[in-house]
Tab-separated table of C-alpha atoms in Angstrom:
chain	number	residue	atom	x	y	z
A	1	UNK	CA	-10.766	-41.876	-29.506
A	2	UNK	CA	-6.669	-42.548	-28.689
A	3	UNK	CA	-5.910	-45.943	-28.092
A	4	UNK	CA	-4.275	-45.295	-24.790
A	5	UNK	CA	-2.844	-48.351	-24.679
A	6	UNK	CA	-1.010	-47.933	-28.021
A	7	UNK	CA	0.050	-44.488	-27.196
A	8	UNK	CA	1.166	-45.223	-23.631
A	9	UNK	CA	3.160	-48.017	-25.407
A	10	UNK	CA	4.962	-45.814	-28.164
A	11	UNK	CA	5.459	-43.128	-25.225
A	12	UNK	CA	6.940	-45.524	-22.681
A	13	UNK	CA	9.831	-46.569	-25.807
A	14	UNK	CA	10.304	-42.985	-26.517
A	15	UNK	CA	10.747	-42.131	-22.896
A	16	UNK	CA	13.143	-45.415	-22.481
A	17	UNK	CA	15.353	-44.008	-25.492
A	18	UNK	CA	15.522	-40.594	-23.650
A	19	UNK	CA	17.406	-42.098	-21.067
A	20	UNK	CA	18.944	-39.548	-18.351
A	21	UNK	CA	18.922	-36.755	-20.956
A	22	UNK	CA	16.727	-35.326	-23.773
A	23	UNK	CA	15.680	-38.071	-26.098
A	24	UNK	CA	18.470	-38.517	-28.733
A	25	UNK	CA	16.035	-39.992	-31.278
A	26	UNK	CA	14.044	-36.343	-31.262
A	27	UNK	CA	14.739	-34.823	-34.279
A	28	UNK	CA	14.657	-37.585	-35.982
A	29	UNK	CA	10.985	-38.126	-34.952
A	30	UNK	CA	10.380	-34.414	-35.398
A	31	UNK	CA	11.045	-34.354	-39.256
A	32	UNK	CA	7.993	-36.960	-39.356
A	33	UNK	CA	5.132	-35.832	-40.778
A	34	UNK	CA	2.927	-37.458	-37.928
A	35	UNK	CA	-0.020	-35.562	-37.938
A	36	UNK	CA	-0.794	-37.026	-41.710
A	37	UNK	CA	-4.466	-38.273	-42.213
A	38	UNK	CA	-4.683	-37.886	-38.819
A	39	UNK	CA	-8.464	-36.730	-37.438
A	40	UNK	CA	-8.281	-32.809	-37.327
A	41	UNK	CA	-8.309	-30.434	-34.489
A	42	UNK	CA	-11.662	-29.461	-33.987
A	43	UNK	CA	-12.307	-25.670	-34.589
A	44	UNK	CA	-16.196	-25.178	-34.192
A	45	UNK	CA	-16.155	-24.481	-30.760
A	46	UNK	CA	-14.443	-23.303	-27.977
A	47	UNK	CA	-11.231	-25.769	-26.748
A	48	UNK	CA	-10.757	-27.808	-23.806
A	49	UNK	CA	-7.395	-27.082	-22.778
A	50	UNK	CA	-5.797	-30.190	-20.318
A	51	UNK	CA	-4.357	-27.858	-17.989
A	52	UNK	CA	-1.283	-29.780	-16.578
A	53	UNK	CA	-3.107	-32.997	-18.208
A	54	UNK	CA	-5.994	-34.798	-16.481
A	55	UNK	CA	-4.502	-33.892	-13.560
A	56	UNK	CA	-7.707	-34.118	-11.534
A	57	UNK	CA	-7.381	-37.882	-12.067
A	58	UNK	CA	-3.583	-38.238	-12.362
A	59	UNK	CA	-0.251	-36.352	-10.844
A	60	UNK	CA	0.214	-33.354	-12.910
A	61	UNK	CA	2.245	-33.078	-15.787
A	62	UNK	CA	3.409	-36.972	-16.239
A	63	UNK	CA	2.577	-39.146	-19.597
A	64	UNK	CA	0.180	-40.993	-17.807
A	65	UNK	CA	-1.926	-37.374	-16.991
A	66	UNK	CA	-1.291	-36.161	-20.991
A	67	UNK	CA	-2.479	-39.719	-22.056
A	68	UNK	CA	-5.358	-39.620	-20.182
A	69	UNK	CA	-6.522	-36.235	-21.187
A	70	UNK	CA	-5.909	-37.089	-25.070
A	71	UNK	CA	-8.212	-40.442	-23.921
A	72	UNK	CA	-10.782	-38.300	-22.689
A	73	UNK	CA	-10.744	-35.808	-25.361
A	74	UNK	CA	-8.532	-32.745	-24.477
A	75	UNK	CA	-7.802	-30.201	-27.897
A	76	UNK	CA	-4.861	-29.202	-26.505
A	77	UNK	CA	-2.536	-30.207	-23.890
A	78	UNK	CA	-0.572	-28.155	-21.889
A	79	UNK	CA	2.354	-27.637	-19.848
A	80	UNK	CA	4.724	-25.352	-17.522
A	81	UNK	CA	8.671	-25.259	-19.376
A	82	UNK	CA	11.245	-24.987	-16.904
A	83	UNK	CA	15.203	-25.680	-17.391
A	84	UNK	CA	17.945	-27.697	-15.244
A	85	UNK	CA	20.491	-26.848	-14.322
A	86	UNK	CA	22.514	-28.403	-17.378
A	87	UNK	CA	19.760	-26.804	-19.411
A	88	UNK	CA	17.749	-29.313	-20.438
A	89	UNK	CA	13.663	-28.232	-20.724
A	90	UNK	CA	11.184	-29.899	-18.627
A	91	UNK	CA	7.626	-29.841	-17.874
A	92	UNK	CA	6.978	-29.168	-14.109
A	93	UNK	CA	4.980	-26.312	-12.839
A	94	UNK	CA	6.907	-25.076	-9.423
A	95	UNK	CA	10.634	-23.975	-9.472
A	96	UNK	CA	11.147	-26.222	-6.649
A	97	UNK	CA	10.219	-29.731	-6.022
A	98	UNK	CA	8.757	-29.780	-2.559
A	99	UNK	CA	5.146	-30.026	-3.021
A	100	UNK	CA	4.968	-32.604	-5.622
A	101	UNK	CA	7.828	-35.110	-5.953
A	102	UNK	CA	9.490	-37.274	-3.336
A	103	UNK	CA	12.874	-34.799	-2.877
A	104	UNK	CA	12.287	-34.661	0.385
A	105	UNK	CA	12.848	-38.403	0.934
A	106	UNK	CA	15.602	-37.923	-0.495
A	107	UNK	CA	19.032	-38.223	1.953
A	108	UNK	CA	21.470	-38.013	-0.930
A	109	UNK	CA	19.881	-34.173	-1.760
A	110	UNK	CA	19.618	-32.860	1.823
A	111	UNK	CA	22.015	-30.522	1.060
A	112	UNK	CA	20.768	-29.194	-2.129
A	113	UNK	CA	18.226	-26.687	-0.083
A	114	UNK	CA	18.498	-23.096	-1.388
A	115	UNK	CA	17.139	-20.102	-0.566
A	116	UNK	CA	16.709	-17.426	-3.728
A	117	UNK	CA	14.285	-14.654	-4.426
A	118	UNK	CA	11.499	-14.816	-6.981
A	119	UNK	CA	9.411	-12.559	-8.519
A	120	UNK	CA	10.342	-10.365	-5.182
A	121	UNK	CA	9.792	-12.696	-2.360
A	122	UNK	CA	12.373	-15.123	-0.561
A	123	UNK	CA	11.641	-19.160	-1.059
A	124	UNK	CA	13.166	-21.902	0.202
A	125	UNK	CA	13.241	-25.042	-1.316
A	126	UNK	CA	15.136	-27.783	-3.195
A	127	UNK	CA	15.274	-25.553	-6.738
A	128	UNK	CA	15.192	-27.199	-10.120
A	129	UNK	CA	17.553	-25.238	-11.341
A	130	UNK	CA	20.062	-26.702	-9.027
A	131	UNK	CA	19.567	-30.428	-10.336
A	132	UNK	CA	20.903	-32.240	-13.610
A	133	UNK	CA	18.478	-33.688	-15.445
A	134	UNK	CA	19.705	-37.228	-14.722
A	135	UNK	CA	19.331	-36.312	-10.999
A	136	UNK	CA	15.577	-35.058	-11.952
A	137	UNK	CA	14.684	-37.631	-13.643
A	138	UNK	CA	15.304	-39.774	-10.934
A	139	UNK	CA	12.816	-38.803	-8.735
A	140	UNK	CA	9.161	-39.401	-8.619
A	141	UNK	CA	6.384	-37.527	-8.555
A	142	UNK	CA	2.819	-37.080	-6.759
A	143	UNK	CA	-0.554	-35.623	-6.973
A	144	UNK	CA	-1.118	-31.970	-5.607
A	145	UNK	CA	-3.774	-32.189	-3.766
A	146	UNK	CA	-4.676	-34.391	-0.410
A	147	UNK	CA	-8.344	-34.795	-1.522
A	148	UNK	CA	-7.202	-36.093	-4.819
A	149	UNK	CA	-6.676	-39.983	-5.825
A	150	UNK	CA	-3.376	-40.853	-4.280
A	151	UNK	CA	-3.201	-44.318	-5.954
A	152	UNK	CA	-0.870	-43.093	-8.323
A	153	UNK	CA	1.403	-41.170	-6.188
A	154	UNK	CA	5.493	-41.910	-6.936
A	155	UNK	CA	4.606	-43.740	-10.653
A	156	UNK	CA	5.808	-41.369	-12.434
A	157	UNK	CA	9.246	-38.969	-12.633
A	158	UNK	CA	9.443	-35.611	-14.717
A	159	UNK	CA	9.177	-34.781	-18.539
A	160	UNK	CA	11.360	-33.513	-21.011
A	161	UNK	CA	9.698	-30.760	-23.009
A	162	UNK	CA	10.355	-33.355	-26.237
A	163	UNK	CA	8.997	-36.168	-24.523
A	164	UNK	CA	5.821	-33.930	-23.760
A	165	UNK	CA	5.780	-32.795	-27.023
A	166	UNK	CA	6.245	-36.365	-28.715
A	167	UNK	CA	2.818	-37.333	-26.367
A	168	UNK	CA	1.142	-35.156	-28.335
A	169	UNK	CA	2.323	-36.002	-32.013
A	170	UNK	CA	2.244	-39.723	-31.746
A	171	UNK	CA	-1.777	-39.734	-30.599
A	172	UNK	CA	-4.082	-40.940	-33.422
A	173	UNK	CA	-5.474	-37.730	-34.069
A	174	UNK	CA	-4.548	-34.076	-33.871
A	175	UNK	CA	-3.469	-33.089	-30.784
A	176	UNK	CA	-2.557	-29.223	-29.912
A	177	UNK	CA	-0.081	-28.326	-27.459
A	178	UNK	CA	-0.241	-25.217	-25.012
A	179	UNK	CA	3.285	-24.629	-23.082
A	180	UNK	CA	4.625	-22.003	-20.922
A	181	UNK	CA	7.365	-19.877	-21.138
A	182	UNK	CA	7.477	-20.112	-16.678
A	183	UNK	CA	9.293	-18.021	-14.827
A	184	UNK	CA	11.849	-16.383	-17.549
A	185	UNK	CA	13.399	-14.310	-15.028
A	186	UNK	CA	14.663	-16.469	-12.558
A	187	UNK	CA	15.467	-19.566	-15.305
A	188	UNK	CA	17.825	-16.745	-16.852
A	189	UNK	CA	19.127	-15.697	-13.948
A	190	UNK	CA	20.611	-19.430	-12.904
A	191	UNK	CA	20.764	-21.088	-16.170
A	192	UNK	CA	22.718	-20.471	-18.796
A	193	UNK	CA	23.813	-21.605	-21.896
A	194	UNK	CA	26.370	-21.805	-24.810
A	195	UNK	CA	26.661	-18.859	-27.700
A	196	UNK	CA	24.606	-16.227	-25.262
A	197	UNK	CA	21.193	-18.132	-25.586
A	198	UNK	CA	18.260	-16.907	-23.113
A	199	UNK	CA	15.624	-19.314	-21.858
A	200	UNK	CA	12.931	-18.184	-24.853
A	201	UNK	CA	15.676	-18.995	-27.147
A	202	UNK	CA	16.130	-22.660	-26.103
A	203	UNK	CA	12.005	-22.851	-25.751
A	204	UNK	CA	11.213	-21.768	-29.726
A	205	UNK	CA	13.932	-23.639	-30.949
A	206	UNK	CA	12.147	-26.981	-29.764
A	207	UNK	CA	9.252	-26.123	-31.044
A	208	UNK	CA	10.324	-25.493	-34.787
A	209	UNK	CA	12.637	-28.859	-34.027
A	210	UNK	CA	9.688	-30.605	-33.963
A	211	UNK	CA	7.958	-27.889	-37.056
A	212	UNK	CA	5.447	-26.447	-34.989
A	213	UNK	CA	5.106	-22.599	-36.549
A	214	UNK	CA	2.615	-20.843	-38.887
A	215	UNK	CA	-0.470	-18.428	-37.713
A	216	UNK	CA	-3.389	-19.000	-36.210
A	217	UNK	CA	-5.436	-21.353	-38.122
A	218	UNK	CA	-2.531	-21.676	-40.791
A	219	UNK	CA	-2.247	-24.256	-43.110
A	220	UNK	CA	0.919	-25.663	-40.452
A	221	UNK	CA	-0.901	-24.141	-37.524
A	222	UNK	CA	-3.754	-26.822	-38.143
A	223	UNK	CA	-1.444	-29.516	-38.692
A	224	UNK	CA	0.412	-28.837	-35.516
A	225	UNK	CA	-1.695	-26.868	-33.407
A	226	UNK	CA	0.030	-24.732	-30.882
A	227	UNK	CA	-0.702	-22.042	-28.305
A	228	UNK	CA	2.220	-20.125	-26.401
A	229	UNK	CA	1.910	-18.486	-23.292
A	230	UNK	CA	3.626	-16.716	-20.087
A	231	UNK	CA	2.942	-14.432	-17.673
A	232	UNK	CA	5.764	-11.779	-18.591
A	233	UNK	CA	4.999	-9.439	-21.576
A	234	UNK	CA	8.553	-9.160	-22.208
A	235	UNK	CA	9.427	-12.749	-23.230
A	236	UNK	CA	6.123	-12.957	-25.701
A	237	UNK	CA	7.253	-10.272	-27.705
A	238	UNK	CA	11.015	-10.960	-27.900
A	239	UNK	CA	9.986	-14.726	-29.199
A	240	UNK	CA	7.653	-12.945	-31.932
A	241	UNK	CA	10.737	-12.130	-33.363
A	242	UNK	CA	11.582	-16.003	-33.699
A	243	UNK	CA	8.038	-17.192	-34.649
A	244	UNK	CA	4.560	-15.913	-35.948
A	245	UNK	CA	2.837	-19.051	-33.994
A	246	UNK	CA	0.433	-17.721	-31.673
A	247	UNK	CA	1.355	-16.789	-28.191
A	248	UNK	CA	-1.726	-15.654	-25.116
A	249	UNK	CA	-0.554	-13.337	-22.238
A	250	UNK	CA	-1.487	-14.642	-19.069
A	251	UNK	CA	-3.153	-12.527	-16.713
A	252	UNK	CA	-2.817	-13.602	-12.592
A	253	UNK	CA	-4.593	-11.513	-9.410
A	254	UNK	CA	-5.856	-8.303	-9.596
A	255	UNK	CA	-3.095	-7.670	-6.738
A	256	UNK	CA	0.093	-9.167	-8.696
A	257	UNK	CA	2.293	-7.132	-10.881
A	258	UNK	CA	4.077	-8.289	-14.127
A	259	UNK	CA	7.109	-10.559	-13.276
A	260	UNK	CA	9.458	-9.098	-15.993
A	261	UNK	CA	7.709	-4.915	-16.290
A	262	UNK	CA	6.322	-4.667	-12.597
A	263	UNK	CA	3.071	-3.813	-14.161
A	264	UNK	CA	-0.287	-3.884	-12.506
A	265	UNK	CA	-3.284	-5.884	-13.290
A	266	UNK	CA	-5.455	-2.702	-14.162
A	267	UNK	CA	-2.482	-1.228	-16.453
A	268	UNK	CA	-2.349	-4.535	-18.567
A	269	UNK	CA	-6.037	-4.831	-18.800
A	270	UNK	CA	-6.248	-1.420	-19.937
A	271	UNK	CA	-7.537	-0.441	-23.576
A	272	UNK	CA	-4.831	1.103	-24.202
A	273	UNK	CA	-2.014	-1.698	-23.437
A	274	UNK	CA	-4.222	-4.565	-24.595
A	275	UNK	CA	-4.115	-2.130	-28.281
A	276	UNK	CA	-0.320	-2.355	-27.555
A	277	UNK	CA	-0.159	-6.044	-26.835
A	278	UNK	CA	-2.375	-7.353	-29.480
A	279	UNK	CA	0.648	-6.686	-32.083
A	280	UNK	CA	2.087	-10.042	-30.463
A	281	UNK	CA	-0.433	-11.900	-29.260
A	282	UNK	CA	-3.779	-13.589	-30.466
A	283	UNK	CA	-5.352	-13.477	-26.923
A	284	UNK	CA	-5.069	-13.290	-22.997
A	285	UNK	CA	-5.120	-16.128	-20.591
A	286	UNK	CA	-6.612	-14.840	-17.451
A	287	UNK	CA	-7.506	-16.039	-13.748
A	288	UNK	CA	-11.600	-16.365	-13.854
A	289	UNK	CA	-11.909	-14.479	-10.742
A	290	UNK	CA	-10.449	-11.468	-11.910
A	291	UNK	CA	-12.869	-11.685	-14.826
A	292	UNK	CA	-15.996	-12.128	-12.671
A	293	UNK	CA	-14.763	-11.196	-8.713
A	294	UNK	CA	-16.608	-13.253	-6.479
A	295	UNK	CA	-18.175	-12.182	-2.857
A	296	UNK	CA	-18.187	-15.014	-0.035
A	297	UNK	CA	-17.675	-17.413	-2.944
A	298	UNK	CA	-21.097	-15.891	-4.394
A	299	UNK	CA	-20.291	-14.897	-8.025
A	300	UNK	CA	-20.257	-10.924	-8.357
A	301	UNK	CA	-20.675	-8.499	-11.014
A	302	UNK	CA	-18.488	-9.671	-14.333
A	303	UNK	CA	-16.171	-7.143	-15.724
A	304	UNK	CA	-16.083	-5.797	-18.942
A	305	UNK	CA	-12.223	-7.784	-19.892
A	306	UNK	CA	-14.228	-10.255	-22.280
A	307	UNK	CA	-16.068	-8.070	-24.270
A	308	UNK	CA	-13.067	-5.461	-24.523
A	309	UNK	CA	-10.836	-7.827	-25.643
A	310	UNK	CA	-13.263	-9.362	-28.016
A	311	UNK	CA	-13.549	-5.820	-29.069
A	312	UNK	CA	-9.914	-5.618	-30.004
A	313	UNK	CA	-10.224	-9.574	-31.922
A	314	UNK	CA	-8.020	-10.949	-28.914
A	315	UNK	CA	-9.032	-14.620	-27.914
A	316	UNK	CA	-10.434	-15.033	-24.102
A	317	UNK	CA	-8.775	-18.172	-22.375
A	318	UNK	CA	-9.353	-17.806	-18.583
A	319	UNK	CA	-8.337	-20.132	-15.878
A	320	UNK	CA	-8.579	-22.811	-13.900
A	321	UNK	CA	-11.887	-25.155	-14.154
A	322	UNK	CA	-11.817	-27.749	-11.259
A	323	UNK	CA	-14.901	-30.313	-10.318
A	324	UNK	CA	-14.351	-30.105	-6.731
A	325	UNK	CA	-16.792	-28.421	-4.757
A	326	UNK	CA	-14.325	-26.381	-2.953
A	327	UNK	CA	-13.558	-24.497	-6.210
A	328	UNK	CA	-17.417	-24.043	-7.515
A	329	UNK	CA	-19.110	-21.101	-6.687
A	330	UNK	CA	-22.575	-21.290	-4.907
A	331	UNK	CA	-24.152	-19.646	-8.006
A	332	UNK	CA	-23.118	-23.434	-9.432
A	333	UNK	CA	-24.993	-25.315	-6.715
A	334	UNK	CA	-21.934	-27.921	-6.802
A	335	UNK	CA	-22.056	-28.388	-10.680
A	336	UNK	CA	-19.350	-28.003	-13.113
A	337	UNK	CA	-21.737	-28.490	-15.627
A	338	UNK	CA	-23.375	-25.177	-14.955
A	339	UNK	CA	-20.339	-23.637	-14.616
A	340	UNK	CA	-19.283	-24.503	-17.827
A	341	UNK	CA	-22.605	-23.586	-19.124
A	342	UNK	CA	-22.328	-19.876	-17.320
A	343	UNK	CA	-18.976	-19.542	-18.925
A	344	UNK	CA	-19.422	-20.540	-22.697
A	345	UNK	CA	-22.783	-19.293	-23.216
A	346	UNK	CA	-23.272	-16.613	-21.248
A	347	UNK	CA	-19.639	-14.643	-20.575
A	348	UNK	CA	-18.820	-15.957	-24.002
A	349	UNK	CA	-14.989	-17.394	-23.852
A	350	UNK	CA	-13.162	-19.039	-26.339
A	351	UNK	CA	-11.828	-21.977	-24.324
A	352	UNK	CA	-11.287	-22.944	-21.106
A	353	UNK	CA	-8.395	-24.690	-19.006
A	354	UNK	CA	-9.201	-27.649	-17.170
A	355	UNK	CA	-7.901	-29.992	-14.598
A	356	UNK	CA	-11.131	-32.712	-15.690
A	357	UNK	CA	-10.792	-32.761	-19.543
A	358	UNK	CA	-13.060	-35.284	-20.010
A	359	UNK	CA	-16.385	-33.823	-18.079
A	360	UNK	CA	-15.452	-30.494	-20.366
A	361	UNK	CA	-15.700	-32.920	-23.537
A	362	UNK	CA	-19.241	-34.113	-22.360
A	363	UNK	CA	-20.448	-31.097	-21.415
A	364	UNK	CA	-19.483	-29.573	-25.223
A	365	UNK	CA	-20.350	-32.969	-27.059
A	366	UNK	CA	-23.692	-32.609	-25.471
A	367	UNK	CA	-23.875	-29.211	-26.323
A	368	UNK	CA	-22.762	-28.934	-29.355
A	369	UNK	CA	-22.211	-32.068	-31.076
A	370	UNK	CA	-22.146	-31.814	-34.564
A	371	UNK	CA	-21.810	-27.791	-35.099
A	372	UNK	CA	-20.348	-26.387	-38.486
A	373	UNK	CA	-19.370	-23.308	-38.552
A	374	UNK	CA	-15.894	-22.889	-38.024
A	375	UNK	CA	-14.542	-20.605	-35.280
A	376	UNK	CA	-14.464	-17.293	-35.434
A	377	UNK	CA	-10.581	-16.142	-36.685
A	378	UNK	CA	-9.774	-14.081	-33.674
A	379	UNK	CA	-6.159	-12.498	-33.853
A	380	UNK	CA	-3.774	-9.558	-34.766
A	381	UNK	CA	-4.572	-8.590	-38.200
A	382	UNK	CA	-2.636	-10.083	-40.889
């Protein structure tokens, strides 16, 4: 297990070296061969994907949530990539700060509110892309939700997408990371940068900074394990262009359409598109409930999506697993243990995002402890 002392030490240098901007020392650190006799990924069964970090325990995408998930046994890590306004990447899940950082508080922004549309409706808010990343960095963050522990609220300010990824590379074992491409639309529509390059251009080239590429289950897809997803079809297959590591289409309600084609949820879960898709992608990403629809939170019949894409050798990766009993289902009778247990055993996915990494790694060390065979190679066909 990650010495999270160690690690939080070695993170709070790198993050001090960063400074105001993205850390100068970067590629440096990413022509390290870090991952070297490190403990390997695990690939016998499915992953337990930190979704935003432990972020049940800790504000959402800070070190301190990333540490903690690595602590309590996350796979992979993952994270939301957004871009300032002087186009630096960071990890931070809404494109404006309201809900969770302390802008508000803040006298010296009042004036910084903005109204813009996205993804076809009007919001109002103070709007990353209208900050610097000095001016982001100052601020501090909180934790989402009220019924959450609050004891960490304003430790914390916002990540760099190298300062994320340099969490992950300086643990003391291997450590995969899952980012998203968020929001590629609207980040290309206010950002921009120098020679004509897009928001997906700016993403993949920090990832093969830091030499994260190869297939699934590669030779330097083990060493630096890495899933890449978004929400818009569009961006997934221009970056396949750029880099054969493998990318997930994420999947929202049954009543939102595609942010970059406008289509619907039944046209990209359609035989026929997910044949199309599977040419760039090793998998889908969706929203549990559209997988199983539930009836006065009473789980109802599950759809055929798993077994379909399984059909097609696409990965199943659906989202989001929370503790609380507010998010269980009665069919769980207020235990995420059984919910994990319906999920993996019975619908049969291949991993599963979490905002409690480590009661997913008990429930699977439990489980499954010391199984053998490796998983199953699901992907486009080489």
């Amino acid at each position: 297990m990650v010495s999270l002392w160690h690690t939080s030490f070695i993170v709070l240098v790198l993050l001090f070296l960063g400074g105001s901007h993205a850390n100068p020392a970067a590629r440096r650190h990413g022509q390290l061969d870090v991952n070297h006799k490190k403990q390997p990924l695990q690939t016998s069964r499915p992953y337990n994907i930190a979704h935003r970090g432990s972020n049940g325990e800790i504000p959402e995408e800070t070190a301190a949530a990333y540490l903690r998930a690595i602590e309590e046994g996350a796979d992979f890590i993952e994270t939301d990539i957004l871009a300032s306004k002087d186009g630096h990447l960071i990890c931070f899940h809404d494109v404006i700060l309201d809900a969770t950082t302390d802008i508000a508080n803040r006298t010296e922004f009042a004036g910084r509110k903005r109204t813009y549309d996205v993804q076809g409706f009007k919001l109002t808010g103070w709007f990353i892309v209208d900050f610097t990343l000095r001016e982001l960095k100052s601020l501090r963050v909180k934790q989402r939700y009220n019924f959450r522990d609050q004891q960490y609220n304003w430790k914390y300010n916002i990540l760099t997408f190298d300062e994320f990824i340099l969490i992950a590379l300086h643990a003391d074992r291997v450590v995969g990371i899952y980012p998203e491409i968020k929001n590629p639309i609207f980040i290309n529509q206010h950002v921009k940068w120098s020679g004509g390059k897009k928001f997906e251009d700016k993403f993949v080239g920090t990832l093969l900074k830091y030499g994260y590429k190869g297939k699934y289950m590669s030779k330097d897809w083990l060493k630096k394990p890495l899933f890449i997803q978004s929400f818009a079809p569009t961006s997934l297959i221009y970056i396949s262009n750029m880099t054969n590591a493998p990318k997930l289409l994420l999947i929202y309600d049954t009543t939102v359409p595609t942010q970059d084609t406008n289509q619907s949820y039944y046209e990209i879960t359609s035989n026929g598109y997910l044949a199309f898709i599977r040419k760039y992608v090793i998998g889908i990403g969706p929203w549990k409930d559209t997988i199983i629809p539930p009836k006065n939170n009473h789980l109802g019949l599950a759809t055929d999506l798993v077994a379909r894409a399984h059909a097609l050798n696409l990965q199943v990766h659906p989202y989001t697993f929370r503790n609380e009993n507010s998010y269980l289902h009665f069919n769980f009778h207020q235990d995420p243990y059984a919910e994990y247990e319906y999920w993996l055993r019975e619908i049969g996915v291949d991993a599963l995002f979490t905002d409690f990494t480590g009661s997913l790694h008990k429930y699977l060390e439990w489980t499954a402890p010391h199984q053998n065979k490796e998983k199953k190679c699901r992907g486009p066909p080489a």
